[in-house]
Amino acid sequence: MNSRRDFLGKITAASIAFPFLKKAASANNPFNEKPSEDRLLRVAIMGLGSYGTRVAEAMQSCTKAKLVGVISGTPSKVKAWQSKYNIPEKNCYNYSNFDEIKNNPDIDAVYVITPNGLHHDEVIRVAKAGKHAISEKPMTVNAQQAQEMIDACKKAGVKLLVGYRMHFEPHTLEIIKMRKAGEFGKVLFFQGLSGFIIGDPTQWRLNKKLSGGGSMMDIGIYSVNGSRYMIGEDPIWVTAQETKNNPVKFKEGIDETIQFQLGFPGGAVASCLSTYSLNYLDRFFLDGTEGFAQMYPSTNYGPIRGQTNKGEIIAPDVTHQTVQMDEMADIILRGKKPEVPVDGEEALKDLKIIDAIYEACRTGKKVKLEL
Ligand code: NAD
């Protein structure tokens, strides 16, 4: 088993042919397996920071999506990306002039990878420019803004997707498949633990205007979203409690640690922890009347590992962002339906839950949800 895992670990996302993704892609692809240049999803990345850089690197192995443009406020970064990724001058924009992208026929979509609090306005500007929008998670900082983004994209006739990379991760999809097949029996419990110790106290993640909140917006969202795809239902109530040990670092509106509980219509409950004060916290556990699944790590950049009562989950280790962008090309260009949605409505549900978690922390009350 170990040697198979080692072997799989060495295969790159570009070269693997894990059957379910390949089958799904070709079923929706009326042309050949390797799309021709003009059928690639041509993407401009907005925000050339740490995650934008990771996505750009990963996109070099994409077969259906291509990085063709940038939007940045830092000319030196633009120059470096231009030479590294062969990006023409005409596909380079800054935050003042990127509305002009509407006159650029060589860009299909803009991937917004800026601080959370900026996604709302930027995605709406992208939509108004007639380009498909991909937003990083969290899609924005509350449900009302999420709805406005959905409405703007609908009105403009463009698609809105969110960078939920785990929705394409093979170990995750295998567990979802087993749960759907009833292999765990009636699922009644999920535990999601999401956290890391955050450094630099001056960074935007600890600035409410730019982050929209604290650990919950950044890392707790993985447990919120994971509870839904692992259990396979949307929650109907929330309770939550906040703990703050460092009020100097974690100011008003920036949550350090939140425990939250979600109730699901089928009777399952989820018990989750989101924190900026613990490392190695990246675990999912799903339990049913006939079996269990656990994942550790469950949502980091991988390799993801999972076990069930039947043994180790054997699935390919992929570069998440490579697979995500190839799958998003199929979703945007060829109307493919992903196994777990990655659209604006999916993100709206998470933001409604997060709004309710904050309300429950403030009031100490159980908050009902209608998703
Ligand atoms: P970062 O700080 O490394 O990069 C942010 C980029 O936005 C920088 O290039 C910065 O110059 C630019 N920016 C534009 N306007 C800005 C402003 N007013 N203030 C500050 N920066 C501004 O952050 P990051 O880690 O790349 O995160 C960006 C987004 O990506 C966030 O929404 C985050 O949640 C998301 N993210 C997602 C994943 C994932 O696994 N899906 C991982 C990391 C980050």
CSV table of C-alpha atoms and ligand atoms in Angstrom, one decimal:
chain,number,residue,atom,x,y,z
A,1,MET,CA,0.0,0.0,0.0
A,2,ASN,CA,2.9,2.3,0.9
A,3,SER,CA,4.6,1.8,-2.4
A,4,ARG,CA,1.4,2.5,-4.3
A,5,ARG,CA,1.0,5.7,-2.3
A,6,ASP,CA,4.6,6.7,-3.0
A,7,PHE,CA,4.1,6.0,-6.7
A,8,LEU,CA,0.9,8.1,-6.8
A,9,GLY,CA,2.6,10.8,-4.8
A,10,LYS,CA,5.1,11.2,-7.6
A,11,ILE,CA,2.5,11.6,-10.4
A,12,THR,CA,1.8,15.2,-11.3
A,13,ALA,CA,-1.7,16.5,-11.7
A,14,ALA,CA,-1.1,17.0,-15.4
A,15,SER,CA,-0.1,13.5,-16.1
A,16,ILE,CA,-2.5,11.6,-13.9
A,17,ALA,CA,-5.6,10.0,-15.4
A,18,PHE,CA,-7.8,9.3,-12.4
A,19,PRO,CA,-10.8,7.7,-13.9
A,20,PHE,CA,-13.7,9.8,-12.6
A,21,LEU,CA,-12.3,13.2,-13.6
A,22,LYS,CA,-11.1,12.0,-16.9
A,23,LYS,CA,-14.4,10.3,-17.8
A,24,ALA,CA,-16.4,13.4,-16.7
A,25,ALA,CA,-14.2,15.7,-18.6
A,26,SER,CA,-14.3,13.8,-21.9
A,27,ALA,CA,-18.1,13.3,-21.5
A,28,ASN,CA,-18.5,17.0,-21.7
A,29,ASN,CA,-15.8,17.6,-24.2
A,30,PRO,CA,-17.0,17.1,-27.8
A,31,PHE,CA,-13.4,17.7,-29.0
A,32,ASN,CA,-10.2,15.8,-28.3
A,33,GLU,CA,-8.8,15.2,-24.8
A,34,LYS,CA,-6.3,17.9,-25.0
A,35,PRO,CA,-8.2,21.1,-25.9
A,36,SER,CA,-6.8,23.3,-28.7
A,37,GLU,CA,-5.4,26.7,-27.7
A,38,ASP,CA,-8.5,28.6,-28.5
A,39,ARG,CA,-10.6,26.5,-26.2
A,40,LEU,CA,-8.5,27.0,-23.2
A,41,LEU,CA,-10.0,29.1,-20.4
A,42,ARG,CA,-7.8,32.2,-20.6
A,43,VAL,CA,-7.5,33.6,-17.1
A,44,ALA,CA,-6.2,36.9,-15.6
A,45,ILE,CA,-5.1,36.8,-12.0
A,46,MET,CA,-6.0,39.8,-9.8
A,47,GLY,CA,-3.8,40.0,-6.7
A,48,LEU,CA,-0.2,38.7,-7.2
A,49,GLY,CA,0.3,37.8,-3.5
A,50,SER,CA,1.1,34.5,-1.9
A,51,TYR,CA,-1.9,32.5,-3.0
A,52,GLY,CA,-2.0,34.1,-6.4
A,53,THR,CA,1.6,33.0,-6.9
A,54,ARG,CA,0.7,29.5,-5.9
A,55,VAL,CA,-2.2,29.4,-8.4
A,56,ALA,CA,0.0,30.8,-11.2
A,57,GLU,CA,2.6,28.1,-10.6
A,58,ALA,CA,0.0,25.4,-10.5
A,59,MET,CA,-1.6,26.7,-13.7
A,60,GLN,CA,1.6,26.0,-15.6
A,61,SER,CA,0.5,22.3,-15.5
A,62,CYS,CA,-3.1,22.9,-16.6
A,63,THR,CA,-4.2,21.5,-19.9
A,64,LYS,CA,-7.5,23.4,-20.1
A,65,ALA,CA,-6.8,26.7,-18.5
A,66,LYS,CA,-4.0,29.2,-19.1
A,67,LEU,CA,-2.7,32.3,-17.3
A,68,VAL,CA,-2.8,35.1,-19.8
A,69,GLY,CA,-3.1,38.3,-17.8
A,70,VAL,CA,-2.5,40.1,-14.5
A,71,ILE,CA,-4.2,42.8,-12.5
A,72,SER,CA,-1.9,44.3,-9.8
A,73,GLY,CA,-1.0,47.6,-8.1
A,74,THR,CA,2.7,46.8,-8.1
A,75,PRO,CA,4.5,47.4,-11.5
A,76,SER,CA,7.6,45.4,-10.5
A,77,LYS,CA,5.5,42.3,-9.8
A,78,VAL,CA,3.7,42.7,-13.1
A,79,LYS,CA,7.1,42.9,-14.9
A,80,ALA,CA,8.3,39.7,-13.1
A,81,TRP,CA,5.1,37.8,-14.0
A,82,GLN,CA,5.2,39.0,-17.6
A,83,SER,CA,8.7,37.6,-18.1
A,84,LYS,CA,8.0,34.4,-16.1
A,85,TYR,CA,4.7,33.6,-17.7
A,86,ASN,CA,5.1,35.2,-21.0
A,87,ILE,CA,2.2,37.7,-20.4
A,88,PRO,CA,1.8,40.4,-23.1
A,89,GLU,CA,1.6,44.0,-22.1
A,90,LYS,CA,-1.9,44.4,-23.5
A,91,ASN,CA,-3.1,41.9,-20.8
A,92,CYS,CA,-1.7,43.8,-17.9
A,93,TYR,CA,-3.9,46.0,-15.8
A,94,ASN,CA,-3.9,47.8,-12.4
A,95,TYR,CA,-6.8,48.4,-9.9
A,96,SER,CA,-7.7,51.7,-11.5
A,97,ASN,CA,-8.0,50.6,-15.1
A,98,PHE,CA,-9.0,47.0,-15.1
A,99,ASP,CA,-12.6,47.8,-16.2
A,100,GLU,CA,-11.0,48.2,-19.6
A,101,ILE,CA,-10.7,44.4,-19.7
A,102,LYS,CA,-14.1,44.5,-21.3
A,103,ASN,CA,-12.4,45.5,-24.5
A,104,ASN,CA,-9.9,42.6,-24.4
A,105,PRO,CA,-11.2,39.6,-26.3
A,106,ASP,CA,-8.2,37.5,-25.2
A,107,ILE,CA,-9.3,37.1,-21.5
A,108,ASP,CA,-12.3,34.9,-20.6
A,109,ALA,CA,-12.1,35.1,-16.8
A,110,VAL,CA,-10.6,37.0,-13.9
A,111,TYR,CA,-9.5,35.1,-10.8
A,112,VAL,CA,-9.8,37.5,-7.8
A,113,ILE,CA,-7.1,36.6,-5.2
A,114,THR,CA,-7.0,39.8,-3.1
A,115,PRO,CA,-8.0,40.3,0.6
A,116,ASN,CA,-11.5,39.1,1.4
A,117,GLY,CA,-13.0,42.5,2.0
A,118,LEU,CA,-12.2,43.5,-1.6
A,119,HIS,CA,-13.7,40.6,-3.4
A,120,HIS,CA,-17.3,42.0,-3.5
A,121,ASP,CA,-16.5,45.2,-5.4
A,122,GLU,CA,-13.8,43.6,-7.6
A,123,VAL,CA,-16.0,40.7,-8.7
A,124,ILE,CA,-18.9,43.1,-9.5
A,125,ARG,CA,-16.5,45.2,-11.6
A,126,VAL,CA,-15.3,42.0,-13.4
A,127,ALA,CA,-18.9,41.1,-14.1
A,128,LYS,CA,-19.7,44.5,-15.5
A,129,ALA,CA,-16.7,44.1,-17.8
A,130,GLY,CA,-18.4,41.0,-19.2
A,131,LYS,CA,-15.8,38.5,-17.9
A,132,HIS,CA,-16.4,35.4,-15.8
A,133,ALA,CA,-15.4,35.8,-12.2
A,134,ILE,CA,-13.6,33.3,-10.0
A,135,SER,CA,-13.3,34.6,-6.4
A,136,GLU,CA,-11.1,33.2,-3.7
A,137,LYS,CA,-12.8,32.0,-0.5
A,138,PRO,CA,-14.4,33.5,1.5
A,139,MET,CA,-16.3,34.8,-1.6
A,140,THR,CA,-16.9,38.0,0.5
A,141,VAL,CA,-17.5,38.9,4.1
A,142,ASN,CA,-21.3,38.5,4.6
A,143,ALA,CA,-24.3,36.9,2.9
A,144,GLN,CA,-25.8,40.2,1.8
A,145,GLN,CA,-22.7,41.1,-0.2
A,146,ALA,CA,-22.6,37.5,-1.5
A,147,GLN,CA,-26.1,37.9,-2.9
A,148,GLU,CA,-25.2,41.2,-4.6
A,149,MET,CA,-22.3,39.5,-6.3
A,150,ILE,CA,-24.5,36.6,-7.5
A,151,ASP,CA,-27.1,39.1,-8.8
A,152,ALA,CA,-24.4,41.2,-10.6
A,153,CYS,CA,-23.0,38.2,-12.4
A,154,LYS,CA,-26.4,36.9,-13.4
A,155,LYS,CA,-27.3,40.4,-14.7
A,156,ALA,CA,-24.0,40.5,-16.7
A,157,GLY,CA,-24.5,36.9,-18.0
A,158,VAL,CA,-21.2,35.7,-16.6
A,159,LYS,CA,-20.4,32.8,-14.3
A,160,LEU,CA,-19.3,33.2,-10.7
A,161,LEU,CA,-17.2,30.5,-9.2
A,162,VAL,CA,-15.3,30.2,-5.9
A,163,GLY,CA,-11.9,28.7,-5.2
A,164,TYR,CA,-13.2,25.7,-3.3
A,165,ARG,CA,-10.2,23.5,-4.3
A,166,MET,CA,-11.2,20.7,-1.9
A,167,HIS,CA,-14.3,20.0,-4.1
A,168,PHE,CA,-12.0,18.5,-6.7
A,169,GLU,CA,-9.6,16.7,-4.3
A,170,PRO,CA,-9.6,12.9,-5.1
A,171,HIS,CA,-9.5,11.6,-1.4
A,172,THR,CA,-12.3,14.0,-0.5
A,173,LEU,CA,-14.4,12.9,-3.5
A,174,GLU,CA,-13.8,9.2,-2.7
A,175,ILE,CA,-15.2,9.7,0.8
A,176,ILE,CA,-18.2,11.6,-0.6
A,177,LYS,CA,-18.8,8.8,-3.0
A,178,MET,CA,-18.7,6.2,-0.2
A,179,ARG,CA,-21.1,8.3,1.9
A,180,LYS,CA,-23.5,8.7,-1.0
A,181,ALA,CA,-23.4,4.9,-1.6
A,182,GLY,CA,-24.5,4.4,2.1
A,183,GLU,CA,-21.2,2.8,3.1
A,184,PHE,CA,-21.2,4.6,6.5
A,185,GLY,CA,-24.9,4.0,7.2
A,186,LYS,CA,-26.9,6.8,8.6
A,187,VAL,CA,-24.4,9.7,9.1
A,188,LEU,CA,-25.0,11.4,12.5
A,189,PHE,CA,-21.8,13.1,13.4
A,190,PHE,CA,-19.1,15.3,11.9
A,191,GLN,CA,-16.2,17.0,13.5
A,192,GLY,CA,-14.2,19.7,11.7
A,193,LEU,CA,-11.0,21.1,13.2
A,194,SER,CA,-9.5,24.0,11.3
A,195,GLY,CA,-6.7,26.3,12.5
A,196,PHE,CA,-3.2,27.6,12.4
A,197,ILE,CA,-1.1,30.1,14.4
A,198,ILE,CA,-1.2,33.4,12.6
A,199,GLY,CA,2.0,35.5,12.6
A,200,ASP,CA,2.5,39.2,11.8
A,201,PRO,CA,-0.1,41.2,13.7
A,202,THR,CA,-0.1,43.9,11.1
A,203,GLN,CA,-1.2,41.7,8.2
A,204,TRP,CA,-4.6,42.3,6.4
A,205,ARG,CA,-6.0,39.1,7.9
A,206,LEU,CA,-6.1,40.8,11.3
A,207,ASN,CA,-7.7,44.0,9.8
A,208,LYS,CA,-11.5,43.7,10.0
A,209,LYS,CA,-12.1,46.0,7.0
A,210,LEU,CA,-10.0,43.8,4.7
A,211,SER,CA,-10.6,40.4,6.3
A,212,GLY,CA,-14.3,40.7,7.4
A,213,GLY,CA,-13.5,38.7,10.5
A,214,GLY,CA,-10.8,36.5,12.0
A,215,SER,CA,-10.1,32.8,11.9
A,216,MET,CA,-13.6,31.9,10.9
A,217,MET,CA,-13.5,33.8,7.5
A,218,ASP,CA,-10.0,32.4,6.8
A,219,ILE,CA,-9.7,28.9,8.0
A,220,GLY,CA,-13.0,28.0,9.9
A,221,ILE,CA,-14.8,28.3,6.6
A,222,TYR,CA,-13.2,24.9,5.7
A,223,SER,CA,-15.0,23.2,8.5
A,224,VAL,CA,-18.3,25.1,7.7
A,225,ASN,CA,-18.1,24.0,4.0
A,226,GLY,CA,-16.6,20.6,4.8
A,227,SER,CA,-19.5,19.7,7.2
A,228,ARG,CA,-21.9,20.2,4.3
A,229,TYR,CA,-20.0,18.1,1.7
A,230,MET,CA,-19.1,15.4,4.2
A,231,ILE,CA,-22.6,15.1,5.6
A,232,GLY,CA,-24.3,15.8,2.3
A,233,GLU,CA,-27.0,18.2,3.8
A,234,ASP,CA,-27.3,21.9,4.6
A,235,PRO,CA,-27.6,22.8,8.3
A,236,ILE,CA,-30.8,24.2,9.9
A,237,TRP,CA,-29.4,25.6,13.1
A,238,VAL,CA,-26.2,27.0,14.6
A,239,THR,CA,-24.9,27.5,18.1
A,240,ALA,CA,-21.4,29.0,18.7
A,241,GLN,CA,-19.1,30.2,21.4
A,242,GLU,CA,-16.1,32.5,21.1
A,243,THR,CA,-12.9,32.4,23.1
A,244,LYS,CA,-10.3,35.2,23.0
A,245,ASN,CA,-7.0,34.8,24.9
A,246,ASN,CA,-5.2,37.6,23.1
A,247,PRO,CA,-7.4,40.7,22.8
A,248,VAL,CA,-4.4,42.8,21.8
A,249,LYS,CA,-3.6,40.8,18.7
A,250,PHE,CA,-7.2,39.8,18.0
A,251,LYS,CA,-9.1,43.1,18.2
A,252,GLU,CA,-12.9,43.7,18.1
A,253,GLY,CA,-14.4,41.9,15.2
A,254,ILE,CA,-11.4,39.6,14.7
A,255,ASP,CA,-12.2,36.2,16.1
A,256,GLU,CA,-9.3,34.2,17.5
A,257,THR,CA,-11.1,31.0,18.3
A,258,ILE,CA,-14.8,29.9,17.8
A,259,GLN,CA,-16.4,26.6,18.6
A,260,PHE,CA,-19.6,26.0,16.7
A,261,GLN,CA,-22.2,23.4,16.3
A,262,LEU,CA,-24.5,22.8,13.3
A,263,GLY,CA,-27.7,20.8,13.2
A,264,PHE,CA,-28.7,19.0,10.0
A,265,PRO,CA,-32.2,18.0,8.9
A,266,GLY,CA,-31.5,14.3,8.9
A,267,GLY,CA,-30.5,14.4,12.6
A,268,ALA,CA,-26.7,14.8,12.2
A,269,VAL,CA,-24.8,17.3,14.2
A,270,ALA,CA,-21.4,18.9,13.5
A,271,SER,CA,-19.0,20.1,16.2
A,272,CYS,CA,-16.3,22.3,14.9
A,273,LEU,CA,-13.4,24.5,16.0
A,274,SER,CA,-11.9,27.4,14.1
A,275,THR,CA,-8.8,29.1,15.5
A,276,TYR,CA,-5.8,31.3,14.8
A,277,SER,CA,-4.0,30.0,17.9
A,278,LEU,CA,-3.2,26.3,17.3
A,279,ASN,CA,-1.1,24.6,14.6
A,280,TYR,CA,-1.6,21.1,13.2
A,281,LEU,CA,-5.4,21.6,13.3
A,282,ASP,CA,-6.7,20.2,10.1
A,283,ARG,CA,-8.9,17.2,10.8
A,284,PHE,CA,-12.3,15.9,9.6
A,285,PHE,CA,-14.1,13.0,11.2
A,286,LEU,CA,-17.4,11.6,9.9
A,287,ASP,CA,-19.3,8.9,11.8
A,288,GLY,CA,-22.3,6.9,10.8
A,289,THR,CA,-24.2,3.9,12.1
A,290,GLU,CA,-22.2,1.5,9.9
A,291,GLY,CA,-18.8,3.2,9.4
A,292,PHE,CA,-16.6,6.2,9.7
A,293,ALA,CA,-14.2,8.3,7.6
A,294,GLN,CA,-11.4,10.5,8.9
A,295,MET,CA,-9.1,12.9,7.1
A,296,TYR,CA,-5.8,14.3,8.4
A,297,PRO,CA,-4.7,16.5,6.9
A,298,SER,CA,-8.2,17.3,5.5
A,299,THR,CA,-7.8,20.6,3.7
A,300,ASN,CA,-4.2,21.8,3.5
A,301,TYR,CA,-2.3,21.8,0.2
A,302,GLY,CA,-1.7,18.1,0.5
A,303,PRO,CA,-1.0,15.3,0.3
A,304,ILE,CA,-4.5,14.7,1.8
A,305,ARG,CA,-4.9,11.5,3.7
A,306,GLY,CA,-8.0,9.6,4.6
A,307,GLN,CA,-9.0,6.4,6.3
A,308,THR,CA,-12.4,4.7,6.8
A,309,ASN,CA,-13.4,1.6,8.7
A,310,LYS,CA,-12.5,-0.3,5.5
A,311,GLY,CA,-8.9,1.0,5.4
A,312,GLU,CA,-6.8,3.6,3.7
A,313,ILE,CA,-8.3,5.8,1.0
A,314,ILE,CA,-6.3,5.2,-2.1
A,315,ALA,CA,-6.5,8.1,-4.5
A,316,PRO,CA,-4.0,10.2,-6.4
A,317,ASP,CA,-2.2,13.1,-4.8
A,318,VAL,CA,-2.7,16.1,-7.1
A,319,THR,CA,-1.8,19.7,-7.1
A,320,HIS,CA,-5.2,21.1,-6.0
A,321,GLN,CA,-5.0,24.3,-7.9
A,322,THR,CA,-4.1,22.6,-11.2
A,323,VAL,CA,-7.1,20.3,-11.0
A,324,GLN,CA,-9.3,23.1,-9.8
A,325,MET,CA,-8.5,25.4,-12.8
A,326,ASP,CA,-8.8,22.6,-15.4
A,327,GLU,CA,-12.2,21.6,-13.9
A,328,MET,CA,-13.3,25.3,-13.8
A,329,ALA,CA,-12.4,25.5,-17.5
A,330,ASP,CA,-14.9,22.7,-18.1
A,331,ILE,CA,-17.5,24.3,-15.9
A,332,ILE,CA,-17.2,27.7,-17.5
A,333,LEU,CA,-16.6,26.8,-21.1
A,334,ARG,CA,-18.5,23.5,-21.4
A,335,GLY,CA,-21.1,23.7,-18.7
A,336,LYS,CA,-19.8,20.8,-16.7
A,337,LYS,CA,-21.6,20.1,-13.4
A,338,PRO,CA,-19.0,19.4,-10.6
A,339,GLU,CA,-19.6,16.7,-8.0
A,340,VAL,CA,-19.8,19.4,-5.3
A,341,PRO,CA,-20.9,22.9,-6.5
A,342,VAL,CA,-18.3,25.7,-6.6
A,343,ASP,CA,-20.7,28.5,-7.6
A,344,GLY,CA,-21.8,31.7,-6.0
A,345,GLU,CA,-24.8,30.0,-4.4
A,346,GLU,CA,-22.6,27.5,-2.7
A,347,ALA,CA,-20.5,30.3,-1.2
A,348,LEU,CA,-23.7,32.2,-0.2
A,349,LYS,CA,-24.7,29.2,1.9
A,350,ASP,CA,-21.3,29.3,3.7
A,351,LEU,CA,-21.6,33.0,4.4
A,352,LYS,CA,-25.2,32.6,5.7
A,353,ILE,CA,-23.8,30.0,8.1
A,354,ILE,CA,-20.9,32.3,9.1
A,355,ASP,CA,-23.2,35.3,9.6
A,356,ALA,CA,-25.3,33.0,11.9
A,357,ILE,CA,-22.2,31.8,13.8
A,358,TYR,CA,-21.2,35.4,14.6
A,359,GLU,CA,-24.8,36.1,15.6
A,360,ALA,CA,-24.8,33.0,17.9
A,361,CYS,CA,-21.5,34.2,19.5
A,362,ARG,CA,-22.9,37.6,20.1
A,363,THR,CA,-26.3,36.5,21.5
A,364,GLY,CA,-25.5,33.2,23.0
A,365,LYS,CA,-28.6,31.9,21.3
A,366,LYS,CA,-29.3,29.1,18.8
A,367,VAL,CA,-29.8,30.6,15.4
A,368,LYS,CA,-32.1,29.0,12.8
A,369,LEU,CA,-30.9,28.8,9.2
A,370,GLU,CA,-32.8,28.6,6.0
A,371,LEU,CA,-30.4,27.9,3.2
B,1,NAD,P1,-1.6,38.0,0.3
B,1,NAD,O1,-1.5,39.1,1.3
B,1,NAD,O2,-0.4,37.1,0.2
B,1,NAD,O3,-1.9,38.6,-1.1
B,1,NAD,C1,-2.9,39.5,-1.3
B,1,NAD,C2,-2.6,40.3,-2.6
B,1,NAD,O4,-3.6,41.3,-2.7
B,1,NAD,C3,-1.3,41.0,-2.5
B,1,NAD,O5,-0.6,40.9,-3.8
B,1,NAD,C4,-1.6,42.5,-2.3
B,1,NAD,O6,-0.7,43.4,-2.9
B,1,NAD,C5,-3.0,42.6,-3.0
B,1,NAD,N1,-3.8,43.7,-2.6
B,1,NAD,C6,-4.6,44.4,-3.4
B,1,NAD,N2,-5.2,45.4,-2.8
B,1,NAD,C7,-4.8,45.3,-1.5
B,1,NAD,C8,-5.1,46.0,-0.3
B,1,NAD,N3,-5.9,47.0,-0.3
B,1,NAD,N4,-4.6,45.6,0.8
B,1,NAD,C9,-3.8,44.5,0.9
B,1,NAD,N5,-3.4,43.8,-0.2
B,1,NAD,C10,-4.0,44.2,-1.4
B,1,NAD,O7,-2.9,37.1,0.7
B,1,NAD,P2,-3.2,35.7,0.1
B,1,NAD,O8,-2.8,34.7,1.2
B,1,NAD,O9,-2.7,35.5,-1.3
B,1,NAD,O10,-4.8,35.7,0.2
B,1,NAD,C11,-5.6,36.3,-0.9
B,1,NAD,C12,-6.9,35.6,-0.9
B,1,NAD,O11,-6.8,34.3,-1.2
B,1,NAD,C13,-7.7,35.7,0.4
B,1,NAD,O12,-9.1,35.8,0.1
B,1,NAD,C14,-7.5,34.3,1.0
B,1,NAD,O13,-8.6,33.9,1.8
B,1,NAD,C15,-7.4,33.4,-0.2
B,1,NAD,N6,-6.6,32.2,0.0
B,1,NAD,C16,-7.1,31.0,-0.4
B,1,NAD,C17,-6.4,29.9,-0.2
B,1,NAD,C18,-6.9,28.5,-0.6
B,1,NAD,O14,-6.4,27.5,-0.3
B,1,NAD,N7,-8.0,28.5,-1.4
B,1,NAD,C19,-5.1,29.9,0.4
B,1,NAD,C20,-4.6,31.2,0.8
B,1,NAD,C21,-5.4,32.3,0.5
